[in-house]
Coordinates of C-alpha atoms and ligand atoms in Angstrom, one line a residue:
X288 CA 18.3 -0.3 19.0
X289 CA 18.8 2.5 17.2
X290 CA 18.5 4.1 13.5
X291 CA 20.1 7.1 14.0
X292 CA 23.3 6.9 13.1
X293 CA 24.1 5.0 10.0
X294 CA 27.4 4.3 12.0
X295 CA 25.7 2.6 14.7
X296 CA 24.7 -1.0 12.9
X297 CA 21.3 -1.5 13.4
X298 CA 21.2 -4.9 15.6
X299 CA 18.3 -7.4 14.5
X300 CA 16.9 -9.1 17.5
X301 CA 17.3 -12.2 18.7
X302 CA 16.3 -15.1 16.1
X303 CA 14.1 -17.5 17.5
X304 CA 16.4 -20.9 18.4
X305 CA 15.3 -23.4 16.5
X306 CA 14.0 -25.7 19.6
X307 CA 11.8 -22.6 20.5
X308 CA 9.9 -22.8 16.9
X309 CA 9.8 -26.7 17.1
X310 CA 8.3 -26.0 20.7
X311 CA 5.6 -23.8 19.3
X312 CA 5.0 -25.7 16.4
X313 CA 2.1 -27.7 16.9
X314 CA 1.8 -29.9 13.5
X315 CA 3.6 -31.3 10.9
X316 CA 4.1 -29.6 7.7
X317 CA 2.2 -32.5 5.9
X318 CA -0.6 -32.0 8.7
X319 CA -1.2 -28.1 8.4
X320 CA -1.7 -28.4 4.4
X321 CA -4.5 -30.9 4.8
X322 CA -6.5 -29.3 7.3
X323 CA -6.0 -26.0 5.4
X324 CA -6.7 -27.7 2.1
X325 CA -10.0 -28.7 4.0
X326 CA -11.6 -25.7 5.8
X327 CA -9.7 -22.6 4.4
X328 CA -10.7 -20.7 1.5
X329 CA -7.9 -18.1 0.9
X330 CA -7.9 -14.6 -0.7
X331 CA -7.6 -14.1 -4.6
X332 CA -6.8 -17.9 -5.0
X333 CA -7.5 -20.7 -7.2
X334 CA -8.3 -22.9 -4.4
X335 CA -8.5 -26.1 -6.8
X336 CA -4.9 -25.4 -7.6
X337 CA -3.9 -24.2 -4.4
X338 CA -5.0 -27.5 -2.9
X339 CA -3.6 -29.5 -5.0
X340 CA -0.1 -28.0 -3.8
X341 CA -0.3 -27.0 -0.5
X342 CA 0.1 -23.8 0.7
X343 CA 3.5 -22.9 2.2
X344 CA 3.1 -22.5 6.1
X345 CA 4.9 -19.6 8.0
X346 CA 5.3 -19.8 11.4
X347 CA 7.5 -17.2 12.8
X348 CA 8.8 -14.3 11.6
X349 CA 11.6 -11.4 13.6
X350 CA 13.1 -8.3 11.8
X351 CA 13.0 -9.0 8.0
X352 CA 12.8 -12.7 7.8
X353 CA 10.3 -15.4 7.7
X354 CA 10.2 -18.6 9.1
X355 CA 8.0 -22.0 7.5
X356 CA 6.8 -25.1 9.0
X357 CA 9.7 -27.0 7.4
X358 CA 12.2 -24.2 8.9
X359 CA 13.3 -22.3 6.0
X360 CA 14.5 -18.9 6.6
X361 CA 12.8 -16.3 4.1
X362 CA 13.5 -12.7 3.4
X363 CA 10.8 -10.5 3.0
X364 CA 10.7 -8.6 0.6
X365 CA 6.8 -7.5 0.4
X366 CA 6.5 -6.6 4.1
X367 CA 4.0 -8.9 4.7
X368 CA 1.7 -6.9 2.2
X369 CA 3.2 -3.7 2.0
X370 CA 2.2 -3.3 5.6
X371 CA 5.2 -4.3 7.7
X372 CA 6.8 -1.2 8.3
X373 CA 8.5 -1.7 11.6
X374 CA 9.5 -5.1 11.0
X375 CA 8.3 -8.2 13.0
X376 CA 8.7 -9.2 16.6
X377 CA 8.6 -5.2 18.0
X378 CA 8.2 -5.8 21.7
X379 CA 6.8 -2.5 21.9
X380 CA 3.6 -2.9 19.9
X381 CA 3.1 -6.7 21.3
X382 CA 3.4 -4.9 25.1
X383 CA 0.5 -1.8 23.7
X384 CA -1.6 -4.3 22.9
X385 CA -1.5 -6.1 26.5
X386 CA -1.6 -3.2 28.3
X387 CA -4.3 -2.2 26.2
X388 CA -7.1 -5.4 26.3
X389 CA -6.2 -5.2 30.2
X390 CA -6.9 -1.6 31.0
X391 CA -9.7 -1.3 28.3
X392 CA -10.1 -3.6 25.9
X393 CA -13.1 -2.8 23.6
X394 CA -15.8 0.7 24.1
X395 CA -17.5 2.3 21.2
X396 CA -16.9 6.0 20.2
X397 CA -20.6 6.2 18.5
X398 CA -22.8 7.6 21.8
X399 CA -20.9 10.5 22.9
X400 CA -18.2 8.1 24.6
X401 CA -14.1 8.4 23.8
X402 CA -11.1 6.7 25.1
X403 CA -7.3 8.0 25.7
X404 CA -6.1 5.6 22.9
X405 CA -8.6 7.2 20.1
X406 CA -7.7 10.2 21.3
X407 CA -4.1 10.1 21.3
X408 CA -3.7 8.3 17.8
X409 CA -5.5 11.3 16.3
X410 CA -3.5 13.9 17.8
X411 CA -0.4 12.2 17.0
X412 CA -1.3 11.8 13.2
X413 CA -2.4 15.3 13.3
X414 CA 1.2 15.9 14.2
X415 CA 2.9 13.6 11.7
X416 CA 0.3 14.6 8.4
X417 CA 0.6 17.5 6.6
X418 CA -0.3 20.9 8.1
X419 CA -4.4 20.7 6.9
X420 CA -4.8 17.4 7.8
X421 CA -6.5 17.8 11.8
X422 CA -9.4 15.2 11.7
X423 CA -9.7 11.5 11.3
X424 CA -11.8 8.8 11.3
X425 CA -11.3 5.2 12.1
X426 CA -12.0 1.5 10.6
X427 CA -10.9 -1.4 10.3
X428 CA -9.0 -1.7 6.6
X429 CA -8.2 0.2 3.9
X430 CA -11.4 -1.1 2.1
X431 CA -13.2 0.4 4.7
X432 CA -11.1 3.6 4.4
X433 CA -12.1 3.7 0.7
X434 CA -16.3 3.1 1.5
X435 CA -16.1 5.7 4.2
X436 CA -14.1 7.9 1.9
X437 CA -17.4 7.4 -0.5
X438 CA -19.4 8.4 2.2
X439 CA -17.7 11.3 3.3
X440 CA -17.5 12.8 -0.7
X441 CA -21.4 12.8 -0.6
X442 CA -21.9 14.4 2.4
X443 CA -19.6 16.9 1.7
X444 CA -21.3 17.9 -1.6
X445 CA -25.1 17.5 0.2
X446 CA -23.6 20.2 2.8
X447 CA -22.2 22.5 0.2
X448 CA -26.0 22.0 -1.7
X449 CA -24.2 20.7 -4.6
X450 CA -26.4 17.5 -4.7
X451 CA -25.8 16.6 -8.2
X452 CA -22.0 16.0 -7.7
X453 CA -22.0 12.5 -7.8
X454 CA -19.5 10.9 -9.8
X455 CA -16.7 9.7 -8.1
X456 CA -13.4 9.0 -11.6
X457 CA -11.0 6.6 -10.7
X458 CA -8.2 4.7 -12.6
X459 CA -7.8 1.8 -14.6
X460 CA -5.5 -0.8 -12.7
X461 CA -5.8 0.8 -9.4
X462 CA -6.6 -1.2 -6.5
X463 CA -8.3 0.4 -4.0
X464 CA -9.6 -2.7 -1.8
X465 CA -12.3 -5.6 -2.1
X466 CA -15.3 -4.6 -0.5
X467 CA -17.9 -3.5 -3.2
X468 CA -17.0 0.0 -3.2
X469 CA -13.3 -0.4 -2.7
X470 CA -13.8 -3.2 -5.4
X471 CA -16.2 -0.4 -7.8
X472 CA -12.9 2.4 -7.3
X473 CA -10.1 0.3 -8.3
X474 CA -10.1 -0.7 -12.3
X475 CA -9.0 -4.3 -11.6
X476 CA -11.2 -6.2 -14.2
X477 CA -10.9 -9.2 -13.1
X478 CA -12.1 -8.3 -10.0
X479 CA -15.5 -6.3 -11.4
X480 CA -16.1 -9.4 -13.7
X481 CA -17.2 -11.3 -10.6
X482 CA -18.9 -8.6 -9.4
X483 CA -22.7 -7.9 -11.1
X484 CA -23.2 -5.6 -8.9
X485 CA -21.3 -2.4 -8.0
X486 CA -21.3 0.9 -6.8
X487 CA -23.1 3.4 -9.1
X488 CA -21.6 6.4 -10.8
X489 CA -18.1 5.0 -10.4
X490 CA -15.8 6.0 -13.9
X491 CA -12.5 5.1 -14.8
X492 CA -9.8 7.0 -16.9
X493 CA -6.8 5.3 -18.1
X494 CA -3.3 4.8 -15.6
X495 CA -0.1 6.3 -16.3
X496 CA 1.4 3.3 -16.9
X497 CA 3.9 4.8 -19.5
X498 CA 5.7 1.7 -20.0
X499 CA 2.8 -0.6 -20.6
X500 CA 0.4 2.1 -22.6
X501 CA 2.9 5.0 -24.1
X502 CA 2.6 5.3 -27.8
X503 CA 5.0 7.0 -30.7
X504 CA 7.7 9.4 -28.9
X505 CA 5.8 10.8 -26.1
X506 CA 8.8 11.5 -23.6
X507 CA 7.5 10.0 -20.0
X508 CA 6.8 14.1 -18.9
X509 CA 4.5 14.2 -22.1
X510 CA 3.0 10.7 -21.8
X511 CA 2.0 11.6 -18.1
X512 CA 0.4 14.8 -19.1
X513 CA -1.7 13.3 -21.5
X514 CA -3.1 11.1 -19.2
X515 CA -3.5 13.5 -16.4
X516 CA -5.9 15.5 -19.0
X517 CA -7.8 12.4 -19.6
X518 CA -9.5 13.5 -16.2
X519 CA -10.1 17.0 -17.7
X520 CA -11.8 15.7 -20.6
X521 CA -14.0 13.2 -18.1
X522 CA -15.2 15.9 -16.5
X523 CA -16.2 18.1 -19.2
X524 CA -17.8 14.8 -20.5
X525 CA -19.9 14.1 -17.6
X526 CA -20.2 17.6 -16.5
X527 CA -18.1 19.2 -13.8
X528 CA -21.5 20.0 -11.7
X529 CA -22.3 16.5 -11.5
X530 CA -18.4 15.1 -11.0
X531 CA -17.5 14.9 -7.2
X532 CA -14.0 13.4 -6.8
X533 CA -11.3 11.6 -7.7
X534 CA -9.3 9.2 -6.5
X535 CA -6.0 7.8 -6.6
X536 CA -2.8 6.0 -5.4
X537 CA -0.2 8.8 -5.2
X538 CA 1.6 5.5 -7.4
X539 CA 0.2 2.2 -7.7
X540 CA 1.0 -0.2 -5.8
X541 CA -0.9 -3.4 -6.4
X542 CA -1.3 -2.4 -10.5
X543 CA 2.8 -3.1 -10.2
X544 CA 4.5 0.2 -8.7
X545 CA 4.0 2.1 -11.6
X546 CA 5.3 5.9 -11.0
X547 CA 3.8 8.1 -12.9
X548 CA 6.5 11.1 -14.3
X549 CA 6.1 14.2 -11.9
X550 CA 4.1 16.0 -14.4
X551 CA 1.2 13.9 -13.3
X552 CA 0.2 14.9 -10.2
X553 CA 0.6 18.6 -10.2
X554 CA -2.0 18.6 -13.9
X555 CA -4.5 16.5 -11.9
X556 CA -4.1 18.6 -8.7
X557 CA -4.6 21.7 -11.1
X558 CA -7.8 19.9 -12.7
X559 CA -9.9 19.0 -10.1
X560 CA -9.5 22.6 -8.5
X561 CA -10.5 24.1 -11.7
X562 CA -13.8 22.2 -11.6
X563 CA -14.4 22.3 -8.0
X564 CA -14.0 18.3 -7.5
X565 CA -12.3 16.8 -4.3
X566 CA -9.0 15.3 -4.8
X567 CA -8.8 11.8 -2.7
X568 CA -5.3 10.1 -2.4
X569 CA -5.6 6.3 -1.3
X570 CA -2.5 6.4 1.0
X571 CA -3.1 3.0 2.3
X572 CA 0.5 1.9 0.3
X573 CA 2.4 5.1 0.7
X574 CA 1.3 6.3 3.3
X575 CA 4.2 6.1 7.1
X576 CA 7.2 6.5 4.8
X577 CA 6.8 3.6 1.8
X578 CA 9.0 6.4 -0.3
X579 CA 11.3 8.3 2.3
X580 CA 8.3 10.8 3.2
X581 CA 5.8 10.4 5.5
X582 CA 3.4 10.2 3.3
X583 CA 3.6 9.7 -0.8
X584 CA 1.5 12.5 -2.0
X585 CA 4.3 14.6 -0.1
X586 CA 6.6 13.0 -2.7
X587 CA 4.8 13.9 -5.5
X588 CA 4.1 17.4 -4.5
X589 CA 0.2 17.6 -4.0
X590 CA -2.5 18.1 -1.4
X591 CA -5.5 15.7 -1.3
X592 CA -8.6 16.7 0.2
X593 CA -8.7 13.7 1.8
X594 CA -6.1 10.8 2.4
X595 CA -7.0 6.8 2.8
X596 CA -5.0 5.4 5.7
X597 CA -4.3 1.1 6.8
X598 CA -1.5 -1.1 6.5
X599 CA 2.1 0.5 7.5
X600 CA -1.0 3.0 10.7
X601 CA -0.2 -0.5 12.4
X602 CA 2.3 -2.2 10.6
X603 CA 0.1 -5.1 10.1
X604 CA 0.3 -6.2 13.7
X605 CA -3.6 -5.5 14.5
X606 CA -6.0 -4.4 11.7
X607 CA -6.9 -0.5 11.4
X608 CA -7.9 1.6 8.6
X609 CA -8.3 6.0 8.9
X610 CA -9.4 8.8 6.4
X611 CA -7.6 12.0 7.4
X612 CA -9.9 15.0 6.1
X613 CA -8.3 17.7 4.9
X614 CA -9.5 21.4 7.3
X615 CA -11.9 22.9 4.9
X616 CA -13.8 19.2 4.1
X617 CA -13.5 18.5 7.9
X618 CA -15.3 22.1 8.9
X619 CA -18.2 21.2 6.8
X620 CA -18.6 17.8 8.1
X621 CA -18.3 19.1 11.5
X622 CA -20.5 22.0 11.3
X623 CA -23.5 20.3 9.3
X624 CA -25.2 17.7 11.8
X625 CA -25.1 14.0 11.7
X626 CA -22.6 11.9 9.8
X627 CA -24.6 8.6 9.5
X628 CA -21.5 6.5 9.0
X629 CA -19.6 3.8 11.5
X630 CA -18.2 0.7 12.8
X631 CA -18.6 -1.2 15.7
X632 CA -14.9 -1.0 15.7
X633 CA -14.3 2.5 14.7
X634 CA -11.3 3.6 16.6
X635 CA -10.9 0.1 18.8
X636 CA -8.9 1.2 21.7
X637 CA -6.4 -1.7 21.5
X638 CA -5.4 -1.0 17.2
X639 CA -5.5 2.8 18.4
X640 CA -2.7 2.1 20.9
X641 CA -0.7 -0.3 18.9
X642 CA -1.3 2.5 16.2
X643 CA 0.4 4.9 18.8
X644 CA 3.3 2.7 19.7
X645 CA 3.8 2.3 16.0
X646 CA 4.2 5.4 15.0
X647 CA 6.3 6.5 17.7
X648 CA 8.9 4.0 16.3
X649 CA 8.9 5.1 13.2
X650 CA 9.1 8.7 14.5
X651 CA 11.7 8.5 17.5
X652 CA 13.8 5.7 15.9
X653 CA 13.7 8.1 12.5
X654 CA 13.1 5.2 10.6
X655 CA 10.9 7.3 7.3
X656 CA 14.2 9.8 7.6
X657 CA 16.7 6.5 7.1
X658 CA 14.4 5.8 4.3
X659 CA 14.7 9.5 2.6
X660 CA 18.1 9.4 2.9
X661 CA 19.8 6.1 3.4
X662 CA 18.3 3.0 3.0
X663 CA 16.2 4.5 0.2
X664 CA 18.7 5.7 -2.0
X665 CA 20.7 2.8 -1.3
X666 CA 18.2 0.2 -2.4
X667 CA 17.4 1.8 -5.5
X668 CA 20.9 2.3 -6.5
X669 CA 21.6 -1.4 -5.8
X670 CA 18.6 -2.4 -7.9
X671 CA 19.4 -0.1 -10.8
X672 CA 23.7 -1.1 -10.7
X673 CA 22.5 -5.1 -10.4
X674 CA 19.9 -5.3 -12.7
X675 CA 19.2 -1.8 -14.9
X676 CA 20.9 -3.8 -18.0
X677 CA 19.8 -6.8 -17.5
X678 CA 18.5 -8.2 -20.5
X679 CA 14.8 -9.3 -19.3
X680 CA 14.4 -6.0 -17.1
X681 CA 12.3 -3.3 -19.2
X682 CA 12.4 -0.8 -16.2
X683 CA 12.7 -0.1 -12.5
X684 CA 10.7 2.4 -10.9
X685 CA 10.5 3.4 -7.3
X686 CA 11.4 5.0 -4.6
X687 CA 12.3 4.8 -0.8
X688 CA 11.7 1.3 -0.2
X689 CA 9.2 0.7 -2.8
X690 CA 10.0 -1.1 -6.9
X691 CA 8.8 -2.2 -9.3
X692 CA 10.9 -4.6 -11.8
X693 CA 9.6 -4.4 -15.3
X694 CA 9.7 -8.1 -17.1
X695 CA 10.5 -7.3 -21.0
X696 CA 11.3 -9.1 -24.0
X697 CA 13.2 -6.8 -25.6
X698 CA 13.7 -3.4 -23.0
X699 CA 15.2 -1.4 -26.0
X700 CA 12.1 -1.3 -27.6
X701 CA 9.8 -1.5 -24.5
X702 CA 8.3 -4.9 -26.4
X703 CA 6.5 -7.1 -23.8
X704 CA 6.4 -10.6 -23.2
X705 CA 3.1 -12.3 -25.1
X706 CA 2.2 -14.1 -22.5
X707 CA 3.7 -11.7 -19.4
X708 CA 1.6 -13.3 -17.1
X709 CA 3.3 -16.8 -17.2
X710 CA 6.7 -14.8 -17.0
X711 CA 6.1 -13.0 -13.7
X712 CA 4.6 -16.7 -12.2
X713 CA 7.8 -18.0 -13.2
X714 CA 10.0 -15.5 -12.0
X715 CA 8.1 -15.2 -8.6
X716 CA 8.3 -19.1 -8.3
X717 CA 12.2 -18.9 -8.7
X718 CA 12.3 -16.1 -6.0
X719 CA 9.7 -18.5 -3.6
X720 CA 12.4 -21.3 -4.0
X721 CA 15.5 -19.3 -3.5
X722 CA 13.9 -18.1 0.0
X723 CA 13.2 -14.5 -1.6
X724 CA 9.5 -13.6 -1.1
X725 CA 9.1 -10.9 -4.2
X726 CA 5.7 -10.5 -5.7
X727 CA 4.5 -11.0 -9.5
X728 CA 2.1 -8.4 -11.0
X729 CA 1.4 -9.6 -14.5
X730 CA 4.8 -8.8 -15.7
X731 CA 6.2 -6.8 -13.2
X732 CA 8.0 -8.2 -10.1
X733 CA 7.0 -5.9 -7.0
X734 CA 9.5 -5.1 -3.9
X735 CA 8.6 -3.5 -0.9
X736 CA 10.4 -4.7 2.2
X737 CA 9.9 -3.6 5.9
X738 CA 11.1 0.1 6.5
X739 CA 14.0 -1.0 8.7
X740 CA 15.8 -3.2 6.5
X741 CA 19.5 -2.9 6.4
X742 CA 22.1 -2.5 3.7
X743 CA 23.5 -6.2 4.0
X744 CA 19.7 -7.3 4.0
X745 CA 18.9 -5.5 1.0
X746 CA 22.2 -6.9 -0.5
X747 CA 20.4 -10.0 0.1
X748 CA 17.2 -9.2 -1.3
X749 CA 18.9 -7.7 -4.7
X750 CA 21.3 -10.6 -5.1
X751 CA 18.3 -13.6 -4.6
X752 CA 16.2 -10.8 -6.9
X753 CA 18.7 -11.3 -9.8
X754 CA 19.3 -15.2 -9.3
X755 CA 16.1 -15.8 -9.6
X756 CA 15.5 -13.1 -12.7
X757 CA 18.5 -14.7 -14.1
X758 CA 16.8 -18.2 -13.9
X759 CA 13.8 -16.9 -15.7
X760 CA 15.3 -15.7 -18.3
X761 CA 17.3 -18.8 -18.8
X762 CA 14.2 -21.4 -18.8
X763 CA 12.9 -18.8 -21.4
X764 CA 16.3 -18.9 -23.8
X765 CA 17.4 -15.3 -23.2
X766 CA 20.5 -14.4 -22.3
Ligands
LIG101 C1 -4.3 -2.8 0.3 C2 -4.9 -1.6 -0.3 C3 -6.3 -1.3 0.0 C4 -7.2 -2.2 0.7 O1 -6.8 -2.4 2.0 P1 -7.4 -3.6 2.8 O2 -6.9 -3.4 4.2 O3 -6.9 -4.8 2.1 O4 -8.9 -3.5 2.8 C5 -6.8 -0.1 -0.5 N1 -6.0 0.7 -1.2 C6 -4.7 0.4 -1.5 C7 -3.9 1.4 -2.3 C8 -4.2 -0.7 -1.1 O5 -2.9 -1.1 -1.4

């Protein structure tokens, strides 16, 4: 296989026959929903509801598609969640993993132990992140990332004998995990309604969701401004001496792929120097080449103190979470005595080396550089040609392999659907039964398909994308 050529077709492997996923297949459809219904409590669900259903079973999965209990092909157009990047069935990361639980399966890094797998992941991100970024640390999700990223701010500020630096300002509608510090950093309220308690000294300025929130004439460049200096005028408000970070998704994912206008990032970057406050970007979205680069603050044209790091480090095949620390947080971290922070599985050899073989794909087979400059281009271009006048569709933002689709009632005047939710459930149901798997946000239909998709599979993914918009907007008398 190879991506290095867009002459040379990229070949998909082998589908799985369909006597080989009968073989594997252990119960009926019917069979896996009941015991499901009766000992599984999923993620974010209604589980009343979701009983009362049934929860559609995947099986199998190779390349870009999915496969279900009842044998319906599915194109995947989320990447599992945004963590896919390779693509399923890669032999190579399957074959890491053996070779790995056989040589060494588990040791610890916490008593002054190390293994070769720990220690070749970090030099090879040291080689793929930005020139500051030397020094990470492992665990096991990008929740974890975002507590250890807490953790790290603190002790940081203790070292530098700043001890009143405590605030951490995040973001309205950012998601930054579900543990309850990743849960306290993103501004999901539905999330910190069920949760009494949180993480102190956690504050939230508003998202540059210019769509959504822009008021009057404010051009997008303006709109983002404004919002940028929303941290400036948190600061001041708290006090800079007692303000130590902030924290953001170089663009949101979960929130609905909202892309703030490129004079965002740059006021910010200039804001928290002024005041001395670190600059954390939760990576664990854009980070191993989401938008073409390797990493998304790259595409916006900062540099974080720090960077969260999970889902494409292993393309979902084996959980692992990372913060890279940026050299001059890193030195004083290094040179101030204990850090007493870590997991059992901090750095697990076997995630480490299916880290490695990972990232090694997406380097040799130049899969983030197809991104930048084929596959990415070509996928937003698609979107923009198919469905940039459609009536429903408000906006598209994105980049690289990465959109968001905005639902509107009327896009001229950026009005909204009243009830938007009930839209995007609509829209995503259509997709779900046409075999597309496209995610709803509110209002905003997400897409974010494994990094080695193909033109003719994003073809695919556009055309099923605007059936299924087309549909929505037909139950709702629009046309
Ligand atoms: C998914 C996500 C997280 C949380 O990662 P988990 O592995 O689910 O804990 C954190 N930040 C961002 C930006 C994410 O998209």
């Amino acid at each position: 296989m190879s991506y290095r050529t867009e002459e040379v077709a990229y070949v998909q492997p082998a589908q799985p026959a369909a006597s080989a996923q009968a073989a594997q297949q252990q119960r009926s459809t019917a069979e896996y929903r009941a015991l499901d219904a009766a000992h599984h409590i999923h993620p974010f669900s209604d589980m009343g509801a979701l009983n009362r259903t049934g929860s559609r079973v995947i099986v199998k999965a190779q390349g870009v598609y999915l496969w279900d209990s009842d044998g319906n092909k599915v194109i995947d157009g989320m990447a599992g969640l945004w963590c896919v990047n390779v693509g399923y069935g890669r032999k190579e990361l399957a074959d890491a993993a053996y070779r790995q639980m056989m040589e060494l399966p588990y040791y610890n890094t916490f008593f002054k132990t190390t293994h070769p797998p720990v220690i070749e992941l970090s030099a090879l991100l040291a080689e793929l992140a930005p020139e500051p970024f030397n020094h990470f640390f492992y665990c096991n999700s990008g929740s974890e990332g975002n507590d250890t990223v807490l953790r790290i701010v603190h002790h940081y500020w203790a070292t530098q004998g700043k001890h009143s630096k405590k605030f951490v300002i995040s973001r309205k509608n950012g998601y930054h995990g579900s543990t309850i510090a990743g849960g306290t950093l993103g501004g999901m309220g539905y999330m910190h309604e069920q949760m009494p308690s949180k993480v102190e000294n956690i504050v939230h300025i508003d998202q540059p969701y210019f769509f959504g929130e822009a008021q009057g004439n404010l051009t997008p460049e303006e709109f983002a401004l404004a919002r940028a200096q929303q941290l400036e005028a948190k600061i001041l408000e708290i006090g800079a001496d007692n303000v130590a970070a902030f924290i953001g998704e170089p663009f949101q994912g979960a929130g609905g792929v909202i892309f703030p206008a490129s004079t965002y990032w740059p006021e910010i970057q200039r804001i928290c120097r002024k005041y001395d406050i670190l600059l954390v970007a939760d990576e664990v979205i854009g980070g191993f080449g989401r938008t073409g680069e390797w990493f998304a603050h790259q595409y916006f044209g900062f540099e974080p103190d720090l960077i969260t790091l999970a889902k494409g480090l292993t393309s979902g095949y084996i959980p692992m979470g990372a913060v890279g620390l940026h050299d001059r947080v890193a030195k004083a971290i290094i040179e101030n005595g204990d850090f007493n922070h870590g997991l059992t599985y901090s750095g697990h050899p076997v995630a480490a080396a299916v880290a490695v073989a990972n990232l090694k794909l997406l380097r040799d087979e130049k899969i983030v550089e197809r991104v930048k400059t084929h596959t990415g281009p070509y996928f937003q271009k698609k979107l923009r040609d198919t469905l940039g006048n459609h009536p429903i569709i408000g906006e598209i933002s994105g980049a690289g392999l990465v959109a968001g689709l905005q639902l509107a009632e009327d896009p001229k005047t950026r009005k909204r659907f009243a009830n938007g939710g009930d839209v995007g459930t609509i829209c995503r149901d259509f997709c779900f039964n046409g075999n597309l798997i496209m995610r709803a946000t509110g209002d905003r239909m997400l897409l974010s398909p494994p990094l080695v998709i193909n033109k003719l599979e994003i073809d695919e993914i556009v055309s099923k994308a605007k059936k299924a918009i087309d549909a929505t907007a037909q139950q709702l008398g629009i046309s």
